């Protein structure tokens, strides 16, 4: 009498819980952020001796969304990340600084029109401001336009631009204190976390650094 070997499913079921491996399908998607329209890879191949791997994958070219129809999809999207994608596209495809200034204001105005909360507006503003850099004179014009718009919309007394500047200053002070107390390596290790933090969190960390014996006790 012969006994057939257990199926794969049964073998997995007999394994200890800690040893289980979830066997689920995985898909890959390539998102290309370059400006070369001709560069559109959809497969990867490699070989060694008699072994060969051929991998095919779907591809999305971010530059395609600069076309009017695709751009309209981004503007109509309620996904917050759509604004970030629009800023990245305009920063790459727009050479004229005056035109870029107009797009920068338009994208930031969209945040207000969509009714985002103040913390989200500030976070998105920092991203868009970093992606779309303007010459000094045009940056001053842009900020004056934004000031006027925020006053017209009866925004808080401290404007978005001022809040961003204040927050960057608070982050810089905390990084300086961290470096003075625990050294350069500690400051670099926590730089990304500090620069992304909200003002309330920065204040809390700044208070903890006074009595902290290690950097970890500041950020727990």
Coordinates of C-alpha atoms in Angstrom, one line a residue:
X1 CA 0.0 0.0 0.0
X2 CA 1.4 3.4 -1.0
X3 CA 0.5 6.8 0.5
X4 CA 0.6 9.9 -1.6
X5 CA 2.7 12.8 -0.2
X6 CA 0.6 15.6 1.4
X7 CA -0.3 18.5 -0.8
X8 CA 1.5 21.9 -0.5
X9 CA -1.4 23.3 1.3
X10 CA -1.4 20.5 3.9
X11 CA 2.4 20.8 4.4
X12 CA 2.0 24.5 5.1
X13 CA -0.8 23.9 7.5
X14 CA 1.4 21.5 9.5
X15 CA 4.2 24.0 9.9
X16 CA 4.5 25.9 13.2
X17 CA 2.7 29.3 13.2
X18 CA 6.0 31.2 13.5
X19 CA 7.4 29.5 10.4
X20 CA 4.5 30.3 8.1
X21 CA 5.3 32.3 5.0
X22 CA 2.4 34.1 3.3
X23 CA 2.4 33.0 -0.3
X24 CA 0.4 35.7 -2.1
X25 CA 0.8 37.1 -5.7
X26 CA 3.1 40.2 -6.0
X27 CA 2.9 42.7 -8.8
X28 CA 5.6 45.3 -9.7
X29 CA 4.9 48.7 -11.2
X30 CA 7.6 51.1 -12.6
X31 CA 6.9 54.8 -12.1
X32 CA 9.3 56.8 -14.3
X33 CA 10.0 60.4 -13.2
X34 CA 12.6 61.3 -15.9
X35 CA 12.1 63.7 -18.8
X36 CA 13.1 61.5 -21.7
X37 CA 10.0 60.6 -23.6
X38 CA 11.7 57.7 -25.4
X39 CA 12.9 55.9 -22.2
X40 CA 10.1 53.4 -21.5
X41 CA 11.5 50.1 -20.3
X42 CA 9.0 47.3 -19.6
X43 CA 11.3 44.4 -19.1
X44 CA 14.5 43.3 -17.4
X45 CA 16.7 40.4 -18.3
X46 CA 19.9 39.0 -16.7
X47 CA 21.8 35.8 -17.3
X48 CA 24.6 33.9 -15.7
X49 CA 26.0 30.7 -17.2
X50 CA 23.0 28.6 -18.1
X51 CA 20.6 30.5 -15.9
X52 CA 18.4 33.3 -17.3
X53 CA 15.8 35.6 -15.8
X54 CA 13.3 37.6 -17.9
X55 CA 11.1 40.0 -15.9
X56 CA 8.3 42.0 -17.5
X57 CA 6.4 44.8 -15.7
X58 CA 3.9 47.5 -16.4
X59 CA 5.2 51.1 -16.6
X60 CA 3.8 54.5 -15.9
X61 CA 5.5 57.6 -17.3
X62 CA 4.9 60.6 -15.0
X63 CA 5.7 62.9 -17.9
X64 CA 2.6 61.7 -19.7
X65 CA 0.4 63.4 -17.1
X66 CA 1.6 66.8 -18.4
X67 CA -0.7 66.3 -21.4
X68 CA -4.0 68.3 -21.0
X69 CA -6.3 65.2 -20.7
X70 CA -4.1 63.5 -18.1
X71 CA -3.4 66.7 -16.3
X72 CA -7.1 67.2 -15.9
X73 CA -7.2 63.8 -14.1
X74 CA -4.7 65.0 -11.6
X75 CA -6.5 68.3 -11.0
X76 CA -9.8 66.5 -10.5
X77 CA -8.3 63.9 -8.1
X78 CA -9.1 64.2 -4.4
X79 CA -5.9 62.3 -3.6
X80 CA -3.5 64.6 -1.7
X81 CA -0.5 63.0 -3.5
X82 CA -1.9 64.3 -6.8
X83 CA -0.7 67.9 -5.8
X84 CA 2.8 66.6 -5.2
X85 CA 2.9 64.8 -8.5
X86 CA 1.7 68.0 -10.3
X87 CA 4.4 70.0 -8.6
X88 CA 7.1 67.5 -9.7
X89 CA 5.8 67.5 -13.3
X90 CA 5.8 71.3 -13.5
X91 CA 9.2 71.6 -12.0
X92 CA 10.6 69.3 -14.7
X93 CA 8.8 70.4 -17.8
X94 CA 8.6 74.2 -17.2
X95 CA 11.7 76.3 -18.1
X96 CA 10.2 79.8 -17.9
X97 CA 10.5 81.1 -14.3
X98 CA 7.5 83.4 -14.6
X99 CA 5.3 80.5 -15.8
X100 CA 6.6 78.4 -13.0
X101 CA 5.7 81.0 -10.5
X102 CA 2.1 81.0 -11.8
X103 CA 1.9 77.2 -11.4
X104 CA 3.4 77.3 -7.9
X105 CA 0.7 79.7 -6.8
X106 CA -2.0 77.8 -8.6
X107 CA -1.1 74.5 -6.9
X108 CA -0.9 76.1 -3.4
X109 CA -4.3 77.8 -4.0
X110 CA -5.8 74.4 -4.8
X111 CA -4.9 73.3 -1.2
X112 CA -7.1 76.1 0.2
X113 CA -9.9 75.4 -2.3
X114 CA -10.0 71.8 -1.3
X115 CA -10.4 72.8 2.3
X116 CA -7.4 71.0 3.7
X117 CA -6.7 71.4 7.4
X118 CA -3.9 73.8 8.4
X119 CA -1.3 71.2 9.3
X120 CA -1.8 69.4 5.9
X121 CA -1.5 72.8 4.1
X122 CA 1.7 73.5 5.8
X123 CA 3.2 70.1 5.1
X124 CA 2.2 70.3 1.4
X125 CA 3.5 73.9 1.2
X126 CA 6.9 72.8 2.3
X127 CA 7.0 70.1 -0.3
X128 CA 5.8 72.3 -3.2
X129 CA 8.1 75.1 -2.1
X130 CA 11.1 72.7 -2.1
X131 CA 10.2 71.3 -5.5
X132 CA 9.4 74.5 -7.3
X133 CA 12.4 76.8 -6.7
X134 CA 12.2 80.4 -8.1
X135 CA 14.7 83.1 -8.6
X136 CA 15.0 85.5 -5.6
X137 CA 13.0 88.3 -7.2
X138 CA 10.2 86.1 -8.4
X139 CA 10.1 84.3 -5.1
X140 CA 9.4 87.6 -3.4
X141 CA 6.6 88.4 -5.9
X142 CA 5.1 84.9 -5.3
X143 CA 5.1 85.4 -1.6
X144 CA 3.4 88.8 -1.9
X145 CA 0.8 87.3 -4.1
X146 CA 0.2 84.5 -1.5
X147 CA 0.0 87.0 1.3
X148 CA -2.7 88.9 -0.5
X149 CA -4.6 85.8 -1.3
X150 CA -4.5 84.6 2.3
X151 CA -5.7 87.9 3.6
X152 CA -8.5 87.9 1.0
X153 CA -9.5 84.5 2.2
X154 CA -9.3 85.6 5.9
X155 CA -6.6 83.2 6.8
X156 CA -4.8 83.2 10.2
X157 CA -2.6 86.2 11.0
X158 CA 0.5 84.0 10.7
X159 CA 0.7 83.1 7.0
X160 CA 1.6 79.8 5.5
X161 CA 5.0 81.1 4.4
X162 CA 5.7 82.5 7.8
X163 CA 4.6 79.3 9.5
X164 CA 6.9 77.3 7.3
X165 CA 9.8 79.6 8.1
X166 CA 9.1 79.4 11.9
X167 CA 8.9 75.6 11.8
X168 CA 12.2 75.4 9.9
X169 CA 13.8 77.6 12.4
X170 CA 12.6 75.5 15.3
X171 CA 13.9 72.4 13.7
X172 CA 17.3 74.0 13.1
X173 CA 17.5 75.0 16.8
X174 CA 16.7 71.5 17.9
X175 CA 19.3 70.0 15.6
X176 CA 21.9 72.4 16.8
X177 CA 21.2 71.6 20.5
X178 CA 21.3 67.8 19.7
X179 CA 24.6 68.2 18.0
X180 CA 26.1 70.2 20.8
X181 CA 25.0 67.7 23.4
X182 CA 25.3 64.4 21.7
X183 CA 27.5 65.0 18.7
X184 CA 27.2 65.3 14.9
X185 CA 26.3 61.7 14.3
X186 CA 23.3 61.9 16.6
X187 CA 22.0 65.0 14.9
X188 CA 22.3 63.4 11.5
X189 CA 20.6 60.2 12.7
X190 CA 17.5 62.2 13.7
X191 CA 17.6 65.0 11.1
X192 CA 14.9 63.6 8.8
X193 CA 12.5 62.9 11.7
X194 CA 13.1 66.4 13.1
X195 CA 12.6 68.3 9.9
X196 CA 9.3 66.4 9.2
X197 CA 7.9 67.0 12.7
X198 CA 5.0 69.3 13.6
X199 CA 5.6 72.4 15.8
X200 CA 4.0 70.9 18.9
X201 CA 6.3 67.8 18.6
X202 CA 9.4 70.0 18.1
X203 CA 8.5 71.9 21.3
X204 CA 8.1 68.7 23.3
X205 CA 11.4 67.4 22.1
X206 CA 13.1 70.7 22.8
X207 CA 12.0 70.4 26.4
X208 CA 13.2 66.9 26.8
X209 CA 16.7 67.6 25.5
X210 CA 17.4 69.6 28.7
X211 CA 17.3 66.6 30.9
X212 CA 18.0 63.8 28.4
X213 CA 20.9 61.5 29.0
X214 CA 20.7 59.8 25.6
X215 CA 19.1 60.9 22.3
X216 CA 16.7 58.0 22.5
X217 CA 15.0 59.4 25.6
X218 CA 14.2 62.6 23.6
X219 CA 12.3 60.8 20.8
X220 CA 10.6 57.9 22.6

